[in-house]
PDB file of C-alpha atoms and ligand atoms in Angstrom:
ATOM      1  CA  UNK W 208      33.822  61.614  71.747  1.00 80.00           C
ATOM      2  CA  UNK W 209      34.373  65.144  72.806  1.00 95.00           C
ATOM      3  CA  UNK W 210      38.156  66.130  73.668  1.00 98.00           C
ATOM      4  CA  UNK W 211      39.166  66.713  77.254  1.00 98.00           C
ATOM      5  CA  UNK W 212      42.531  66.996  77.162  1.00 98.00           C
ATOM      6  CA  UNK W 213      45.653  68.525  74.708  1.00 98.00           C
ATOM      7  CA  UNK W 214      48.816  66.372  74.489  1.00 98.00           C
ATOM      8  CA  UNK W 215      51.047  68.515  73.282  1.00 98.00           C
ATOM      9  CA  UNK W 216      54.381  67.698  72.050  1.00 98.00           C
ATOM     10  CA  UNK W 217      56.879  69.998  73.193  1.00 97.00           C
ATOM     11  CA  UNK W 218      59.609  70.409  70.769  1.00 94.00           C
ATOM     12  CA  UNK W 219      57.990  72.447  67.542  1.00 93.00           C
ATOM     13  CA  UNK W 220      54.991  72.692  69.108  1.00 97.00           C
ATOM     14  CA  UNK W 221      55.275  75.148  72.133  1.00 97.00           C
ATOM     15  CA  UNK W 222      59.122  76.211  71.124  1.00 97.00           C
ATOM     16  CA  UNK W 223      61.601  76.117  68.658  1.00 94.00           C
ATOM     17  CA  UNK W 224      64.513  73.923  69.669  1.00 93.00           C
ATOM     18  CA  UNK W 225      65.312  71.922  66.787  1.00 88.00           C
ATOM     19  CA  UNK W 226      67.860  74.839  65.389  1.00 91.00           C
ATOM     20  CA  UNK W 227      69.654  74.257  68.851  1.00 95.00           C
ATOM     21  CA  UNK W 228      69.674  70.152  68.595  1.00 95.00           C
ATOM     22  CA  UNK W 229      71.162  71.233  64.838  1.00 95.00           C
ATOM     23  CA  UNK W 230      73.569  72.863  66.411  1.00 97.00           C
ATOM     24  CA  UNK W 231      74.446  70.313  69.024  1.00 97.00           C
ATOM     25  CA  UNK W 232      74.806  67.847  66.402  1.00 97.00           C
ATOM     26  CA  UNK W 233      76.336  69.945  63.591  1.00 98.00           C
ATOM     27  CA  UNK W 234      79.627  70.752  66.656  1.00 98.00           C
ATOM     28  CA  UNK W 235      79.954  67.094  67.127  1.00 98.00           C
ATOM     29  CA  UNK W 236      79.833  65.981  63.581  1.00 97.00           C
ATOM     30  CA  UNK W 237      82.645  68.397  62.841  1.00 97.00           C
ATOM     31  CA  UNK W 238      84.424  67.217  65.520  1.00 98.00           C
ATOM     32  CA  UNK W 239      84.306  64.059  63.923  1.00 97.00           C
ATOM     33  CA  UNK W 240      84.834  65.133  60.717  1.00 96.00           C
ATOM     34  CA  UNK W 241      81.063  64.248  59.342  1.00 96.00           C
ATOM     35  CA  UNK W 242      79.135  66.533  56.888  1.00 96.00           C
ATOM     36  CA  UNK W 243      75.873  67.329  58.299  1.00 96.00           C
ATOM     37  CA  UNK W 244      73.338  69.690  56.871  1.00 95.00           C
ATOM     38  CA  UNK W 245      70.106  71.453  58.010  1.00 93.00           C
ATOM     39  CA  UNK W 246      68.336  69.320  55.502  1.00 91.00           C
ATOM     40  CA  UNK W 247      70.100  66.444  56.929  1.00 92.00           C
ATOM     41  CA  UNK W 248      68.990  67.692  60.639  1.00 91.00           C
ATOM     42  CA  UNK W 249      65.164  67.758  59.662  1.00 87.00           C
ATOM     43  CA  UNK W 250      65.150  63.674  59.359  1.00 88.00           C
ATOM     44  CA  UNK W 251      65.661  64.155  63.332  1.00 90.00           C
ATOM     45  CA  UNK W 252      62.995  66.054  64.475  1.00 87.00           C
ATOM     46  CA  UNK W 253      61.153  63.849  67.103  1.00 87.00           C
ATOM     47  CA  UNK W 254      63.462  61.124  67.149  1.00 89.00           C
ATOM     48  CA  UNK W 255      65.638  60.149  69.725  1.00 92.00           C
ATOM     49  CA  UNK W 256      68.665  61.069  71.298  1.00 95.00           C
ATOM     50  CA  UNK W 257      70.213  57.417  69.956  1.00 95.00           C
ATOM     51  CA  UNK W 258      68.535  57.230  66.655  1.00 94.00           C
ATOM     52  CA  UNK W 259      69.220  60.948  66.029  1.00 96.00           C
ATOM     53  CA  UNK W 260      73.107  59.870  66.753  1.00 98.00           C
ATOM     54  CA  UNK W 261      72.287  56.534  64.346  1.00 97.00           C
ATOM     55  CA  UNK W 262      71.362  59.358  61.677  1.00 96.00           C
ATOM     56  CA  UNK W 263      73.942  61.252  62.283  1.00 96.00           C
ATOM     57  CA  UNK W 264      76.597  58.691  61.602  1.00 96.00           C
ATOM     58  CA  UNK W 265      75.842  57.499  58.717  1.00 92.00           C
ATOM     59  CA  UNK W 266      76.412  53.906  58.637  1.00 92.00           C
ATOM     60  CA  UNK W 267      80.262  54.812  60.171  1.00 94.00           C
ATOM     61  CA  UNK W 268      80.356  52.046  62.769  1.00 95.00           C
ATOM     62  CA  UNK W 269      81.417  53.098  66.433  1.00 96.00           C
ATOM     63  CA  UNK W 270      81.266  50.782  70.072  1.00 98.00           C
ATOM     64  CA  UNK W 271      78.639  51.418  72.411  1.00 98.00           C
ATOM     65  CA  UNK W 272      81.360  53.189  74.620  1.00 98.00           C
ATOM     66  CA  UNK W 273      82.046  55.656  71.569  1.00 98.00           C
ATOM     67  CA  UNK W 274      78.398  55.650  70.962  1.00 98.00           C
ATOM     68  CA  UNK W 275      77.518  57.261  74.993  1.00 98.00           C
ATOM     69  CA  UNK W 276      80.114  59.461  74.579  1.00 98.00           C
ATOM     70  CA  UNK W 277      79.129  61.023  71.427  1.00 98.00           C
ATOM     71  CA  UNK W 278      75.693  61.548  72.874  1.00 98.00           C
ATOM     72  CA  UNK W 279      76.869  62.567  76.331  1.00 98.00           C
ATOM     73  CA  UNK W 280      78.898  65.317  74.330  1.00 98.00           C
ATOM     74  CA  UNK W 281      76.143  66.560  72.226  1.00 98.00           C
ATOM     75  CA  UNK W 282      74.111  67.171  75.067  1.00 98.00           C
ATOM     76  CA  UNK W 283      76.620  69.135  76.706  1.00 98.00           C
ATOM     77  CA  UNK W 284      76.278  71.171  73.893  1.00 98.00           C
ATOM     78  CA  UNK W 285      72.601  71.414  73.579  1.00 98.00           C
ATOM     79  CA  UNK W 286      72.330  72.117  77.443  1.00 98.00           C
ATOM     80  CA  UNK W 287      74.453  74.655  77.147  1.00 98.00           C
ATOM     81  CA  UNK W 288      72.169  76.405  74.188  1.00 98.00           C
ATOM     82  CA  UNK W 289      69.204  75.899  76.344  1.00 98.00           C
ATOM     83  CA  UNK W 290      70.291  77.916  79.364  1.00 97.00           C
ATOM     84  CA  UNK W 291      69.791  80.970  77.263  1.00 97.00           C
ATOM     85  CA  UNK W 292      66.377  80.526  76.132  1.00 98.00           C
ATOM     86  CA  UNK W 293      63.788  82.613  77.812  1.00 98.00           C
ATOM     87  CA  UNK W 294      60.067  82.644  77.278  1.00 98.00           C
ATOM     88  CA  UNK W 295      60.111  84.992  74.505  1.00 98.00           C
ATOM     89  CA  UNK W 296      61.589  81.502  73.222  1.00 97.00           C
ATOM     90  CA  UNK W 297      57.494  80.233  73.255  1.00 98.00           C
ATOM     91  CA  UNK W 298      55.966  80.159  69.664  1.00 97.00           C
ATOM     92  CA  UNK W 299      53.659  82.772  68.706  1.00 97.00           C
ATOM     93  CA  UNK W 300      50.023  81.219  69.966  1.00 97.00           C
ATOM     94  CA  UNK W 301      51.513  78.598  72.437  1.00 98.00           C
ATOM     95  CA  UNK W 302      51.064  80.730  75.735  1.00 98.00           C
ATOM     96  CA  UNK W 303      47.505  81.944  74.633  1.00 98.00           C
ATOM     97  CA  UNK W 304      46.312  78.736  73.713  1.00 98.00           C
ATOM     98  CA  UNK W 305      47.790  76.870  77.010  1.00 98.00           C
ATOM     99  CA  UNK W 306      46.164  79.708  78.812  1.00 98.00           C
ATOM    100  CA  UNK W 307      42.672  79.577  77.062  1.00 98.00           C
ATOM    101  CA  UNK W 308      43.400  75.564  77.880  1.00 98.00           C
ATOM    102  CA  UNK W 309      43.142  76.162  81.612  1.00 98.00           C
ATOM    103  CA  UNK W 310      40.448  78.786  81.642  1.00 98.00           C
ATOM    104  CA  UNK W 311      38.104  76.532  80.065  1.00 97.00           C
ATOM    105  CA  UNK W 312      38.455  73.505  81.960  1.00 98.00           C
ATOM    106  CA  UNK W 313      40.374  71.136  79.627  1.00 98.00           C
ATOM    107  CA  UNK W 314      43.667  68.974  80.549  1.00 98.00           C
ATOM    108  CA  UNK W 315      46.865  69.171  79.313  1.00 98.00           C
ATOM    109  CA  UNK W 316      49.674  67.806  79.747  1.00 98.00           C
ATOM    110  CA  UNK W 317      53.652  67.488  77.758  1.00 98.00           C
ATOM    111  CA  UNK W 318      54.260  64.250  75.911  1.00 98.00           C
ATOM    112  CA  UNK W 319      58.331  64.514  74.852  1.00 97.00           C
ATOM    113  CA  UNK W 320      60.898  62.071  73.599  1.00 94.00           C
ATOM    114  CA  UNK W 321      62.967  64.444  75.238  1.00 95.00           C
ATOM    115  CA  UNK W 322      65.131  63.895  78.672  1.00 96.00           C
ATOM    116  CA  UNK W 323      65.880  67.466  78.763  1.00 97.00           C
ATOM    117  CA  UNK W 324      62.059  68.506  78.293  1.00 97.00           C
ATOM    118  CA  UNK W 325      62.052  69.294  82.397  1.00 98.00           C
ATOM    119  CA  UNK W 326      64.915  71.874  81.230  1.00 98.00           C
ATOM    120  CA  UNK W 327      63.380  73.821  78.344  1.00 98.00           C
ATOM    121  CA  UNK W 328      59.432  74.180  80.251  1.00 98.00           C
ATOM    122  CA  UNK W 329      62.008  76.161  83.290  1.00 98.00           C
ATOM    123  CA  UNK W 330      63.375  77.871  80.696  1.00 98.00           C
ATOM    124  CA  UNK W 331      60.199  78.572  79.277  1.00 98.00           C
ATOM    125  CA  UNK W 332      58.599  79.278  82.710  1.00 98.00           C
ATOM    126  CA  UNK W 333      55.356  77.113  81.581  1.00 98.00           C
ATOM    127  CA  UNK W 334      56.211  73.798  84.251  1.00 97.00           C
ATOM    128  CA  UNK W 335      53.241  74.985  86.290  1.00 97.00           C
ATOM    129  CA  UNK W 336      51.132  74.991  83.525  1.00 98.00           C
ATOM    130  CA  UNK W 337      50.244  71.365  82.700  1.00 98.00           C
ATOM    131  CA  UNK W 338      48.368  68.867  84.842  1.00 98.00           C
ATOM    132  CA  UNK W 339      51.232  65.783  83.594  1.00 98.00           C
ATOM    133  CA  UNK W 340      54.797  65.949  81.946  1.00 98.00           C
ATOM    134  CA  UNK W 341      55.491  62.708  80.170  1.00 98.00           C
ATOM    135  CA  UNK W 342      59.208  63.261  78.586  1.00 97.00           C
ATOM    136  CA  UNK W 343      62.136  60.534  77.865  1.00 94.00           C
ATOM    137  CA  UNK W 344      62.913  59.465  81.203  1.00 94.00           C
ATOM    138  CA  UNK W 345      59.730  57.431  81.238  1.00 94.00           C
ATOM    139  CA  UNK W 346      60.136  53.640  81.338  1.00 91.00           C
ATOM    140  CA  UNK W 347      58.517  53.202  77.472  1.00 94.00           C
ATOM    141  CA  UNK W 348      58.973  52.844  73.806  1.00 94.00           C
ATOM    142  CA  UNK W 349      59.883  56.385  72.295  1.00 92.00           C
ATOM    143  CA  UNK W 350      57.459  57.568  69.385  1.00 94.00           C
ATOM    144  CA  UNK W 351      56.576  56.367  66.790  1.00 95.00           C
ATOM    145  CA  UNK W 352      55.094  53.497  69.617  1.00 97.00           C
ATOM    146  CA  UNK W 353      52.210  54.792  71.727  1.00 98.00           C
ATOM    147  CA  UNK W 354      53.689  53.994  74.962  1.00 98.00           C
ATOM    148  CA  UNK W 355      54.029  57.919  76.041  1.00 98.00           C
ATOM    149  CA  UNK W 356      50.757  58.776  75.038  1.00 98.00           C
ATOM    150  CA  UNK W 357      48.987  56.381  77.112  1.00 98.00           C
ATOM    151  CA  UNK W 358      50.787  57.161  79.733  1.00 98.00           C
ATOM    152  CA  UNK W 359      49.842  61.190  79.648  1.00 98.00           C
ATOM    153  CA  UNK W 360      45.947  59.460  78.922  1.00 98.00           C
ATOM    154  CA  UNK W 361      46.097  57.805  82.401  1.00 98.00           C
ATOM    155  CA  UNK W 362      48.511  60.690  84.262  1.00 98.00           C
ATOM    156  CA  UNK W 363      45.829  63.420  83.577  1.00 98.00           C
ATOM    157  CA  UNK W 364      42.645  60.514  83.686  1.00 98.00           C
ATOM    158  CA  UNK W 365      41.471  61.058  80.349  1.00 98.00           C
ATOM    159  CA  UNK W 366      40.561  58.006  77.929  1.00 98.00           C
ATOM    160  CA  UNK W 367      42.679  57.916  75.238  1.00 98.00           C
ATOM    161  CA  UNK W 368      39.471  58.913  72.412  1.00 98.00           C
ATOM    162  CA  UNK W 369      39.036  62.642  74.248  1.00 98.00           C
ATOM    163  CA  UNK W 370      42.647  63.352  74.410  1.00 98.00           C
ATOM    164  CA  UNK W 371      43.767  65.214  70.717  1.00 98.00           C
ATOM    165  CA  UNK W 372      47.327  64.777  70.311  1.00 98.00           C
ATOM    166  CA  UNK W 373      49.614  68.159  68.885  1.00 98.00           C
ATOM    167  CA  UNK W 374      52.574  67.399  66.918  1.00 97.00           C
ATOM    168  CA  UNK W 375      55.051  68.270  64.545  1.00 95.00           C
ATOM    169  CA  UNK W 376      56.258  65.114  63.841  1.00 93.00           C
ATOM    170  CA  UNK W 377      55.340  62.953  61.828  1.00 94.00           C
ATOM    171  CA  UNK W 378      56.559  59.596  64.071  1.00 94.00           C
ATOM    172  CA  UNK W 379      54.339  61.853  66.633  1.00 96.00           C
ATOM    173  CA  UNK W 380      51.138  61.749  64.715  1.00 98.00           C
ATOM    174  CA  UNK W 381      51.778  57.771  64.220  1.00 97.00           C
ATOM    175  CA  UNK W 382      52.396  57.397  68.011  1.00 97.00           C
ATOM    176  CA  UNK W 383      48.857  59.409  68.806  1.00 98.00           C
ATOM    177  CA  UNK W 384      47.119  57.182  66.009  1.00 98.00           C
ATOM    178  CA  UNK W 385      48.442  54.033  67.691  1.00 98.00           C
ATOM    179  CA  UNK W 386      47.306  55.186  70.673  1.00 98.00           C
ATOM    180  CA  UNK W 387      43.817  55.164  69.451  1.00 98.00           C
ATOM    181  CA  UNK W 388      43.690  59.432  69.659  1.00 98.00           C
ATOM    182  CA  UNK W 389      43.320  62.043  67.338  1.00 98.00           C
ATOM    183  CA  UNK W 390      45.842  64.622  65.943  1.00 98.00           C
ATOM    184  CA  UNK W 391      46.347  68.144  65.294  1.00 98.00           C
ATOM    185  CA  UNK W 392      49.282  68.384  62.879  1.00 98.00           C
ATOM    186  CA  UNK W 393      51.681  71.551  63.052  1.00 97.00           C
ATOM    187  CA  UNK W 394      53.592  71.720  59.562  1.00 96.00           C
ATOM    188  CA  UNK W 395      53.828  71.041  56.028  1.00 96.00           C
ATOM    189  CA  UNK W 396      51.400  68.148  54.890  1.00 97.00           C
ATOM    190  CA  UNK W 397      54.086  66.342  53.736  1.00 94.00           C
ATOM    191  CA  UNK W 398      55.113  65.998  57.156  1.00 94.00           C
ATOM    192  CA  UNK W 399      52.147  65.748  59.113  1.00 97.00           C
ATOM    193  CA  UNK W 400      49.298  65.261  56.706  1.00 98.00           C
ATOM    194  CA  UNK W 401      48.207  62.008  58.390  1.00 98.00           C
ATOM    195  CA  UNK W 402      46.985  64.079  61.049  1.00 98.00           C
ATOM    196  CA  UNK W 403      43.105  64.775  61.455  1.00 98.00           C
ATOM    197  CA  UNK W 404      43.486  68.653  61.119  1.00 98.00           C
ATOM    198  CA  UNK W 405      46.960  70.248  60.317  1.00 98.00           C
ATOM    199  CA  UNK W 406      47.949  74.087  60.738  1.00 98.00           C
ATOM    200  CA  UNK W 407      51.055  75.635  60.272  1.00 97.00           C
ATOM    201  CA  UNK W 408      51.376  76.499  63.497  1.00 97.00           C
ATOM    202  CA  UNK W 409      49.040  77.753  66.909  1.00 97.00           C
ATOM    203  CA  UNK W 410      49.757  81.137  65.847  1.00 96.00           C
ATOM    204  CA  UNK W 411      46.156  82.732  65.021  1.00 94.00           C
ATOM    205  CA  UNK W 412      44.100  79.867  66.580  1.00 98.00           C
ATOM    206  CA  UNK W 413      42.146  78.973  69.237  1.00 98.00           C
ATOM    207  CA  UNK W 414      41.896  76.338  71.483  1.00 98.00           C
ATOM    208  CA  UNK W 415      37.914  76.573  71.580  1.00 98.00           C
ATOM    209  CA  UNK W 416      38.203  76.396  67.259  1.00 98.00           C
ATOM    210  CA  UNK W 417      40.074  73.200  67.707  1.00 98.00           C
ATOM    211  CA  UNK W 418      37.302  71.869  70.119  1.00 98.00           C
ATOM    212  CA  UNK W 419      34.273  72.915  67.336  1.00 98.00           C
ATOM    213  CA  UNK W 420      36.597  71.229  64.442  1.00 98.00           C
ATOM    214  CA  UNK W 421      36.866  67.621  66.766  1.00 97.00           C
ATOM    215  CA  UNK W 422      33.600  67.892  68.862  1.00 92.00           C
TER     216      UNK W 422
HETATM  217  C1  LIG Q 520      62.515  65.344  70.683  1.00 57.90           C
HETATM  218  C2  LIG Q 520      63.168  66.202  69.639  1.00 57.90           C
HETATM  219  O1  LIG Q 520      61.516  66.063  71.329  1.00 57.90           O
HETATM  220  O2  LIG Q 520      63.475  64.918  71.657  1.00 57.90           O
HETATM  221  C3  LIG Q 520      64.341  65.459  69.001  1.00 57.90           C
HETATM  222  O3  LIG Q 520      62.225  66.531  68.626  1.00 57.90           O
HETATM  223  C4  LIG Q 520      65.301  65.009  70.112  1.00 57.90           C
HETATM  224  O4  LIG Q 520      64.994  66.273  68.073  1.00 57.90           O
HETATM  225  C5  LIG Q 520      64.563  64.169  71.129  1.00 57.90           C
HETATM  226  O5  LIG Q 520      66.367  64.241  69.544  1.00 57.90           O
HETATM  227  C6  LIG Q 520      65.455  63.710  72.281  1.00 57.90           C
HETATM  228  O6  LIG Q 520      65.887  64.829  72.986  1.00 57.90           O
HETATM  229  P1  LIG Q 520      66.987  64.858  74.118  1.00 57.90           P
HETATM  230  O7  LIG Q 520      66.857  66.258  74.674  1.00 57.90           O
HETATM  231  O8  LIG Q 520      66.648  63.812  75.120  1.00 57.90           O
HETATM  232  O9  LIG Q 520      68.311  64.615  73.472  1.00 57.90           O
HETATM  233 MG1  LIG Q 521      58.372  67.711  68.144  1.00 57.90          MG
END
């Protein structure tokens, strides 16, 4: 089936924002007096808010209360971050291949775990750009489920086997697999090898390459 529409993920696939969640995290484990590393912070890229928290904590029990406020705090923190990023914040390729998206006719829309994904595309000035935005507010299963997915497959009215998935994570490539679509992988293969094609990033591709590679 040839591809009609790019899903892309939007954290470490369009921008860079997993230094700021590491530093959202890494103020709040301090405050709480738990060790957390860089290393420790790639285990949370593309998870959620709660199981990045989960991580975080390291078995360390707290109540639900504790638990809201922990993540309430964190986000302060992240938000915070995020009101200084600017679209020279984009990765290199990202613009020119959302671009080169539109010019040619095919769909795309933002698939996030995020709630703050709204946030980062103003930041980013690239709202206006995609026909859907799918991000954690939605009323579904978070990644590695393919509840998001199909939900960008019907918001844009593409079936799911034309719409090629990009992601940098590997719970993303499973979630765009169980949704019955194909993946472009952005990373080490050790991370996102299950995908169909993996690069290390846009930068230096096309969107019309990826179409000859799937179609
Ligand atoms: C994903 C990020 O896109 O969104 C994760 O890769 C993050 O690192 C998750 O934890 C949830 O984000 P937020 O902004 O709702 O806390
Ligand atoms: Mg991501």
């Amino acid at each position: 089936m040839r591809i009609k529409a790019f899903l892309f993920d939007l954290d470490g696939v369009l921008t860079d924002t997993s230094e700021l969640h590491f530093l959202g995290w890494k103020r709040l484990a301090e405050e709480e007096g738990i060790n957390f590393t860089r290393e420790d912070n790639e285990a949370l890229r593309g998870v959620t808010r709660r199981e990045s928290l989960n991580l975080l904590l390291k078995g360390r029990q707290v109540t639900e209360e504790q638990a809201l406020e922990m993540m309430e705090r964190k986000n302060g923190y992240y938000i915070e971050l995020v009101g200084q990023m600017t679209p020279a914040d984009l990765l290199p390729g990202a613009l020119k291949m959302l671009d080169e998206n539109r010019r040619i006719g095919i769909k795309q829309a933002i698939v996030s775990s995020s709630k703050n994904a709204w946030l980062v595309l103003d930041r980013l000035q690239i709202g206006d750009m995609f026909d859907a935005v799918i991000d954690g507010n939605a009323p579904a299963r978070s990644k590695p489920y393919p509840d998001l997915f199909l939900l960008a497959s019907k918001a844009v009215g593409v079936p799911v086997k034309e719409c090629l998935v990009v992601e940098d994570a590997e719970a993303g490539v499973q979630a765009a697999h169980a949704a019955g679509m194909r993946a472009l992988g952005l990373g080490p293969v050790d991370r996102v090898g299950a995908a169909e094609l993996v690069y290390d990033s846009l930068q230096r591709h096309t969107a019309q390459e990826i179409l000859n590679f799937f179609n």
